[in-house]
């Protein structure tokens, strides 16, 4: 990036608003429409607390309209019956259009969420585009099967789209979490209805328009902004939705399962919360790398990451030395203006989240943990919602800050003596999304790799993964997998066709 471009980047919310296209209506049947009630939700920027837009607040009637539209598009079949190669071409065109609008999408994401523009530019948007490209390219390369049938019969085992897929997504990676759902769902020929989180619908509404521009037929890609109980719940309860896929908290994930059970037994996929343990053994031969991963595994995106390694388990002999390093990183990392390309640590998503995080920090201290860094609100004068990177020492696994997902930049450090003890503590959680260990002993690495009950285990790294590897949780972190070819299973029915040739 040249210096001129850097200088021209908007530094205030007001300036940024001049260069983005705000789309605020629901996107149903290939066009933007108001919510049928005419109601809207106010969307604000956590950068400075200012108002961004009034976005359509959809409810039951809009859900009925969107589901009927998505169903009609599925029945007509322009998309589902298109050859995989044609769907591939359209989705690749979609990815190209997203690429052409990448800067604007990154800006929308930063405005709505307060995530540093450096992150949305280098991670959120490129990974969203990569996800669309991956499933576009995958879909004309996966084969169905023929069964081992007798010579007078043919058994075909084929995959078909499930039909109308609804996806309810969170605010922490608004476009990326949405793309992990819509890209494989579209590639396999479904009609989709997306319900973004109320705090962050602006980027996905813009993307809906770009999908139409790429040639995805009307009714195949719909976006219904609105609140969870008003727009998400009726989708999950709808008798004509075939699958509901969800990323968000465990509490809401459980509700979604209930809605599916109460209605039509629709298929459910859940990516929920985490309280991931990161174990550091005395024999780790690169404590600086481990300290960096321990800090950034929680402070990245202000800790609003489902896989954040918030339980830091450190072996007794090196604990003080190690936490000194982590505290140094925490103290050196200052919250800054998310629109400034040099900022590494931005704001939390909203005031509610700020208060939740500050509440957990208070609780940690009240339960006896020792604050080693941070712990306070920051940049209050901006009107935004910033909190300092925070490190607690002396945490036990029974404390609230070791058991509950904080979803903020708070590390809870727990001391242990033996590997067995570390593995027991690590697995003593209702969650099982991710886990990690730092060790130079290959046996320890292998034992931990198998023993840790989590969907992703990282050895001598944190967050090692890409679109080719499945992502999802054990236990109450959910079930079903996003990313990789395994995700195609969620969006397809397996059908057996037995053709008898003669009797
Ligand atoms: P959330 O409160 O569970 O909300 C997630 C989505 O569910 C939002 O769109 C929300 O809508 C909607 N919702 C709320 N109540 C609902 C209801 N009764 N029926 C249907 N939908 C409803 O989660 P969040 O605060 O947005 O995101 C943070 C959580 O997501 C954390 O727990 C984090 O660990 C998890 N997460 C998990 C992963 C993963 O892949 N495992 C990835 C990212 C985040 P409104 O917010 O608009 O009301
Ligand atoms: Mg917002």
Coordinates of C-alpha atoms in Angstrom, one line a residue, residues 67-482:
X67 CA -39.1 -18.1 3.4
X68 CA -41.9 -18.2 0.7
X69 CA -39.5 -16.4 -1.7
X70 CA -36.6 -18.6 -1.0
X71 CA -38.8 -21.7 -1.3
X72 CA -40.2 -20.5 -4.7
X73 CA -36.7 -19.9 -6.0
X74 CA -35.7 -23.4 -4.9
X75 CA -38.7 -24.9 -6.6
X76 CA -38.2 -23.0 -9.8
X77 CA -34.7 -24.5 -9.6
X78 CA -32.6 -22.0 -11.7
X79 CA -29.9 -22.3 -9.1
X80 CA -30.2 -25.8 -7.7
X81 CA -30.5 -27.3 -11.1
X82 CA -27.7 -25.3 -12.6
X83 CA -24.7 -27.5 -13.3
X84 CA -22.1 -27.4 -10.6
X85 CA -19.8 -25.9 -13.1
X86 CA -22.2 -23.0 -13.7
X87 CA -22.7 -22.4 -10.0
X88 CA -18.9 -22.4 -9.7
X89 CA -18.6 -19.7 -12.4
X90 CA -21.2 -17.5 -10.7
X91 CA -19.7 -17.9 -7.3
X92 CA -16.2 -17.1 -8.7
X93 CA -17.7 -13.9 -10.2
X94 CA -19.2 -13.1 -6.8
X95 CA -15.8 -13.5 -5.2
X96 CA -14.3 -11.2 -7.9
X97 CA -16.9 -8.5 -7.1
X98 CA -16.3 -8.9 -3.4
X99 CA -12.6 -8.4 -4.1
X100 CA -13.4 -5.2 -6.1
X101 CA -15.3 -3.9 -3.1
X102 CA -13.0 -5.1 -0.4
X103 CA -11.9 -1.8 0.9
X104 CA -15.5 -0.6 1.4
X105 CA -16.5 -3.9 3.0
X106 CA -13.6 -3.6 5.4
X107 CA -14.6 -0.1 6.3
X108 CA -18.2 -1.1 6.9
X109 CA -17.1 -3.9 9.2
X110 CA -14.8 -1.6 11.2
X111 CA -17.4 1.2 11.5
X112 CA -20.1 -1.2 12.8
X113 CA -17.9 -3.3 15.1
X114 CA -14.9 -1.2 16.1
X115 CA -12.4 -3.9 15.0
X116 CA -9.1 -2.4 13.7
X117 CA -9.2 -1.5 10.0
X118 CA -5.8 -3.4 9.7
X119 CA -7.7 -6.6 10.8
X120 CA -10.7 -6.2 8.6
X121 CA -8.5 -5.4 5.7
X122 CA -6.0 -8.2 6.1
X123 CA -8.2 -10.9 7.7
X124 CA -12.0 -10.6 7.7
X125 CA -12.5 -9.6 4.1
X126 CA -9.7 -11.7 2.4
X127 CA -10.8 -14.8 4.3
X128 CA -14.5 -14.1 3.3
X129 CA -13.5 -13.9 -0.3
X130 CA -11.3 -17.0 0.0
X131 CA -14.2 -18.9 1.5
X132 CA -16.4 -18.1 -1.5
X133 CA -13.7 -19.1 -3.9
X134 CA -13.0 -22.3 -2.0
X135 CA -16.6 -23.6 -2.2
X136 CA -16.9 -22.3 -5.8
X137 CA -13.9 -24.4 -6.8
X138 CA -14.9 -27.4 -4.7
X139 CA -18.4 -27.9 -6.1
X140 CA -17.4 -29.2 -9.5
X141 CA -14.7 -31.5 -8.0
X142 CA -16.7 -33.6 -5.5
X143 CA -18.2 -36.8 -6.8
X144 CA -21.3 -38.8 -5.8
X145 CA -21.0 -42.6 -5.3
X146 CA -22.1 -45.9 -6.9
X147 CA -22.8 -48.6 -4.3
X148 CA -21.5 -52.2 -4.7
X149 CA -24.8 -53.5 -6.2
X150 CA -25.6 -56.7 -8.0
X151 CA -25.1 -56.7 -11.8
X152 CA -28.9 -56.3 -12.5
X153 CA -29.2 -53.1 -10.4
X154 CA -27.5 -49.8 -9.9
X155 CA -27.3 -48.1 -6.5
X156 CA -26.5 -44.4 -6.7
X157 CA -25.7 -42.6 -3.5
X158 CA -26.2 -38.9 -4.3
X159 CA -26.1 -35.6 -2.5
X160 CA -28.9 -33.1 -2.9
X161 CA -29.4 -29.6 -1.5
X162 CA -31.5 -29.7 1.7
X163 CA -33.7 -26.8 0.4
X164 CA -34.2 -23.6 2.3
X165 CA -31.3 -22.9 4.7
X166 CA -31.5 -20.2 7.4
X167 CA -28.4 -18.9 9.0
X168 CA -28.2 -16.9 12.2
X169 CA -24.8 -15.3 12.8
X170 CA -22.9 -13.3 15.4
X171 CA -21.2 -9.9 15.4
X172 CA -17.6 -10.7 16.0
X173 CA -16.7 -11.6 12.4
X174 CA -19.9 -10.5 10.6
X175 CA -19.0 -11.4 7.1
X176 CA -16.6 -14.3 7.7
X177 CA -19.0 -16.2 9.9
X178 CA -21.8 -15.6 7.4
X179 CA -19.6 -16.8 4.5
X180 CA -18.7 -20.0 6.3
X181 CA -22.5 -20.7 6.1
X182 CA -23.6 -19.2 2.8
X183 CA -20.7 -20.2 0.6
X184 CA -21.1 -24.0 1.1
X185 CA -24.9 -23.6 1.2
X186 CA -25.0 -21.8 -2.1
X187 CA -22.4 -24.0 -3.7
X188 CA -24.6 -27.1 -3.0
X189 CA -27.6 -25.4 -4.6
X190 CA -29.7 -24.3 -1.6
X191 CA -31.7 -21.1 -1.2
X192 CA -30.4 -19.2 1.9
X193 CA -31.8 -16.6 4.3
X194 CA -29.2 -14.9 6.5
X195 CA -30.0 -13.2 9.8
X196 CA -27.0 -11.1 10.9
X197 CA -26.5 -9.9 14.4
X198 CA -28.4 -6.7 15.1
X199 CA -25.2 -4.8 15.9
X200 CA -23.5 -5.6 12.6
X201 CA -25.8 -6.0 9.5
X202 CA -24.4 -3.3 7.2
X203 CA -21.7 -5.4 5.5
X204 CA -23.9 -8.4 4.8
X205 CA -26.6 -6.2 3.3
X206 CA -24.1 -4.7 1.0
X207 CA -22.9 -8.2 0.1
X208 CA -26.4 -9.3 -0.8
X209 CA -26.5 -6.6 -3.5
X210 CA -23.1 -7.8 -4.8
X211 CA -24.4 -11.4 -4.9
X212 CA -27.2 -10.3 -7.1
X213 CA -24.8 -8.4 -9.3
X214 CA -22.8 -11.6 -9.7
X215 CA -25.9 -13.4 -11.1
X216 CA -27.1 -15.4 -8.1
X217 CA -30.8 -15.6 -8.9
X218 CA -33.4 -13.6 -7.1
X219 CA -34.7 -15.4 -4.0
X220 CA -31.6 -17.6 -3.6
X221 CA -29.7 -15.2 -1.3
X222 CA -31.8 -13.2 1.2
X223 CA -30.8 -11.1 4.2
X224 CA -33.2 -10.3 7.0
X225 CA -31.7 -7.9 9.6
X226 CA -33.4 -7.6 12.9
X227 CA -33.3 -8.8 16.5
X228 CA -32.7 -12.5 17.5
X229 CA -36.1 -13.1 19.2
X230 CA -38.0 -11.2 16.4
X231 CA -36.2 -12.4 13.3
X232 CA -34.0 -15.4 14.2
X233 CA -36.5 -17.2 16.3
X234 CA -39.3 -17.3 13.7
X235 CA -36.8 -18.6 11.2
X236 CA -35.7 -21.4 13.5
X237 CA -39.4 -22.2 14.2
X238 CA -40.5 -22.0 10.6
X239 CA -42.2 -25.1 9.2
X240 CA -40.8 -24.5 5.7
X241 CA -37.1 -24.0 6.6
X242 CA -35.2 -27.2 6.1
X243 CA -32.0 -26.4 8.0
X244 CA -31.0 -23.8 10.6
X245 CA -27.3 -23.1 11.0
X246 CA -26.1 -20.9 13.8
X247 CA -22.9 -19.3 15.2
X248 CA -23.3 -17.6 18.5
X249 CA -23.5 -18.2 22.2
X250 CA -24.2 -21.6 23.8
X251 CA -27.3 -20.2 25.5
X252 CA -28.9 -19.1 22.2
X253 CA -27.6 -22.3 20.5
X254 CA -29.7 -24.3 23.0
X255 CA -32.8 -22.3 22.1
X256 CA -32.2 -22.9 18.4
X257 CA -32.2 -26.7 19.1
X258 CA -35.5 -26.3 21.0
X259 CA -37.1 -24.3 18.1
X260 CA -36.1 -27.0 15.6
X261 CA -37.6 -29.7 17.9
X262 CA -40.8 -27.7 18.5
X263 CA -41.4 -27.2 14.8
X264 CA -40.4 -29.4 11.9
X265 CA -37.3 -31.2 13.2
X266 CA -35.3 -29.2 10.8
X267 CA -31.6 -30.0 10.6
X268 CA -29.4 -28.0 13.1
X269 CA -25.8 -27.0 13.0
X270 CA -24.3 -25.1 16.0
X271 CA -21.0 -23.2 16.4
X272 CA -21.1 -21.9 19.9
X273 CA -18.9 -20.5 22.7
X274 CA -15.6 -21.5 24.1
X275 CA -13.2 -21.1 27.1
X276 CA -10.1 -22.5 25.4
X277 CA -7.1 -23.6 27.4
X278 CA -3.6 -22.9 26.3
X279 CA -1.0 -25.0 28.2
X280 CA 2.6 -23.9 28.6
X281 CA 5.0 -26.6 29.7
X282 CA 8.4 -25.9 31.4
X283 CA 10.1 -27.7 28.5
X284 CA 8.8 -25.2 25.9
X285 CA 11.9 -24.1 24.1
X286 CA 10.5 -20.8 22.8
X287 CA 8.8 -18.9 25.7
X288 CA 8.8 -15.7 23.7
X289 CA 6.7 -17.2 21.0
X290 CA 4.5 -18.9 23.6
X291 CA 4.0 -15.6 25.4
X292 CA 3.2 -13.8 22.2
X293 CA 0.6 -16.5 21.3
X294 CA -0.8 -16.4 24.9
X295 CA -1.3 -12.6 24.6
X296 CA -2.5 -12.4 21.0
X297 CA -4.6 -15.5 21.3
X298 CA -6.8 -13.4 23.6
X299 CA -6.1 -9.8 22.7
X300 CA -6.7 -10.2 19.0
X301 CA -10.0 -8.5 18.1
X302 CA -10.2 -7.4 21.7
X303 CA -10.9 -10.9 22.8
X304 CA -14.1 -11.2 20.9
X305 CA -13.1 -14.4 19.3
X306 CA -14.8 -17.7 20.0
X307 CA -11.5 -19.6 20.1
X308 CA -9.7 -17.1 22.3
X309 CA -7.3 -19.0 24.6
X310 CA -8.6 -17.3 27.7
X311 CA -7.5 -20.0 30.2
X312 CA -3.7 -19.8 30.3
X313 CA -2.3 -22.8 32.1
X314 CA 1.3 -22.4 33.0
X315 CA 3.6 -24.9 34.7
X316 CA 4.7 -23.8 38.2
X317 CA 8.5 -23.5 37.6
X318 CA 8.2 -21.0 34.8
X319 CA 4.9 -19.3 35.8
X320 CA 6.3 -16.0 37.1
X321 CA 8.9 -15.6 34.4
X322 CA 6.3 -16.4 31.7
X323 CA 3.5 -14.1 33.1
X324 CA 6.1 -11.3 33.2
X325 CA 6.4 -11.6 29.4
X326 CA 2.6 -11.7 28.9
X327 CA 2.0 -8.8 31.2
X328 CA 4.7 -6.8 29.2
X329 CA 2.8 -7.4 26.0
X330 CA -0.5 -6.5 27.6
X331 CA 0.8 -3.2 29.1
X332 CA 2.5 -2.2 25.8
X333 CA -0.7 -2.7 23.8
X334 CA -2.8 0.5 23.9
X335 CA -6.3 0.7 22.6
X336 CA -6.5 3.1 19.6
X337 CA -8.7 4.5 16.9
X338 CA -9.9 1.5 14.9
X339 CA -9.9 3.6 11.7
X340 CA -6.2 4.3 12.0
X341 CA -4.3 1.6 10.0
X342 CA -1.6 1.5 12.7
X343 CA -4.1 0.5 15.4
X344 CA -3.7 -3.1 16.6
X345 CA -6.4 -3.0 19.4
X346 CA -9.8 -1.4 18.9
X347 CA -13.1 -1.1 20.7
X348 CA -15.6 -3.7 22.0
X349 CA -18.7 -4.0 19.9
X350 CA -21.1 -2.0 22.1
X351 CA -21.8 -0.6 25.6
X352 CA -23.5 -3.8 26.7
X353 CA -20.4 -5.8 25.9
X354 CA -18.2 -3.2 27.6
X355 CA -20.2 -3.5 30.8
X356 CA -20.2 -7.3 30.6
X357 CA -16.4 -7.4 30.3
X358 CA -15.9 -4.8 33.1
X359 CA -18.3 -6.9 35.3
X360 CA -16.2 -10.0 34.8
X361 CA -13.0 -8.0 35.7
X362 CA -14.7 -6.9 38.9
X363 CA -15.8 -10.4 39.6
X364 CA -12.3 -11.8 39.0
X365 CA -10.8 -9.4 41.6
X366 CA -13.7 -10.1 44.0
X367 CA -13.1 -13.9 43.8
X368 CA -9.4 -13.4 44.7
X369 CA -7.6 -13.4 41.3
X370 CA -4.7 -10.9 41.1
X371 CA -4.7 -8.3 38.4
X372 CA -1.3 -8.2 36.7
X373 CA -2.2 -5.8 33.8
X374 CA -5.0 -3.6 32.5
X375 CA -8.5 -4.0 34.0
X376 CA -9.9 -0.6 33.2
X377 CA -12.0 1.2 30.6
X378 CA -10.0 3.3 28.2
X379 CA -10.4 6.2 25.8
X380 CA -13.7 7.2 27.5
X381 CA -13.4 10.7 26.0
X382 CA -14.0 9.3 22.5
X383 CA -17.5 8.2 23.4
X384 CA -16.5 4.7 22.3
X385 CA -16.3 1.4 24.2
X386 CA -12.7 0.6 24.9
X387 CA -11.1 -1.6 27.6
X388 CA -7.4 -2.3 28.4
X389 CA -5.8 -5.7 27.6
X390 CA -6.1 -7.5 31.0
X391 CA -4.2 -10.3 32.7
X392 CA -5.3 -12.1 35.9
X393 CA -2.8 -14.3 37.9
X394 CA -3.7 -16.7 40.7
X395 CA -6.9 -17.9 39.0
X396 CA -8.3 -21.3 39.9
X397 CA -10.4 -23.2 37.4
X398 CA -13.4 -22.9 39.8
X399 CA -13.5 -19.1 39.5
X400 CA -16.1 -17.4 37.3
X401 CA -13.5 -15.9 35.1
X402 CA -12.2 -19.4 34.3
X403 CA -15.6 -21.0 33.7
X404 CA -17.6 -18.4 31.8
X405 CA -16.9 -17.0 28.4
X406 CA -16.1 -13.3 28.8
X407 CA -15.7 -12.4 25.1
X408 CA -13.3 -9.6 26.0
X409 CA -9.5 -9.1 26.3
X410 CA -9.1 -10.9 29.7
X411 CA -6.6 -13.7 30.3
X412 CA -7.1 -16.0 33.3
X413 CA -3.8 -17.6 34.3
X414 CA -3.9 -20.9 36.2
X415 CA -0.8 -22.6 37.6
X416 CA -0.3 -26.4 37.4
X417 CA 2.4 -28.9 38.4
X418 CA 2.0 -32.0 36.2
X419 CA 0.8 -32.7 32.6
X420 CA -2.0 -34.9 33.9
X421 CA -3.2 -32.1 36.1
X422 CA -3.0 -29.6 33.2
X423 CA -5.0 -31.9 31.0
X424 CA -7.6 -32.5 33.7
X425 CA -8.0 -28.7 34.2
X426 CA -8.1 -28.1 30.5
X427 CA -10.9 -30.5 29.9
X428 CA -12.8 -29.4 33.0
X429 CA -15.1 -27.0 31.0
X430 CA -18.5 -27.2 29.4
X431 CA -16.8 -26.0 26.2
X432 CA -14.6 -27.8 23.7
X433 CA -13.9 -25.4 20.9
X434 CA -10.1 -25.2 20.9
X435 CA -7.1 -26.0 23.0
X436 CA -3.3 -25.8 22.8
X437 CA 0.0 -26.8 24.3
X438 CA 3.5 -25.5 24.1
X439 CA 6.2 -28.2 24.6
X440 CA 9.4 -29.4 23.0
X441 CA 8.7 -33.0 24.0
X442 CA 7.1 -35.0 21.2
X443 CA 5.5 -37.5 23.5
X444 CA 3.9 -34.7 25.6
X445 CA 2.7 -33.1 22.4
X446 CA 1.1 -36.3 21.1
X447 CA -0.5 -37.3 24.4
X448 CA -2.0 -33.8 24.7
X449 CA -3.1 -33.7 21.1
X450 CA -5.2 -36.8 21.7
X451 CA -6.3 -36.1 25.3
X452 CA -7.6 -32.5 24.8
X453 CA -11.4 -32.6 24.1
X454 CA -11.7 -29.9 21.5
X455 CA -12.4 -29.5 17.9
X456 CA -9.1 -27.8 17.2
X457 CA -5.9 -28.6 19.0
X458 CA -2.8 -26.4 18.4
X459 CA 0.7 -27.6 19.3
X460 CA 3.4 -25.0 19.5
X461 CA 1.1 -22.5 17.8
X462 CA -2.2 -20.8 18.3
X463 CA -4.9 -20.6 15.7
X464 CA -3.1 -22.7 13.1
X465 CA -5.8 -23.4 10.5
X466 CA -7.2 -22.4 7.2
X467 CA -10.2 -23.0 4.9
X468 CA -9.1 -26.6 4.2
X469 CA -9.5 -27.7 7.8
X470 CA -12.8 -28.3 9.6
X471 CA -13.8 -25.9 12.4
X472 CA -16.2 -26.6 15.2
X473 CA -16.6 -27.8 18.7
X474 CA -16.9 -30.7 21.1
X475 CA -19.4 -30.6 24.1
X476 CA -21.4 -27.4 24.5
X477 CA -19.3 -25.6 21.8
X478 CA -21.7 -27.1 19.4
X479 CA -21.8 -29.7 16.6
X480 CA -21.4 -29.8 12.8
X481 CA -18.3 -28.4 11.1
X482 CA -17.7 -25.2 9.1

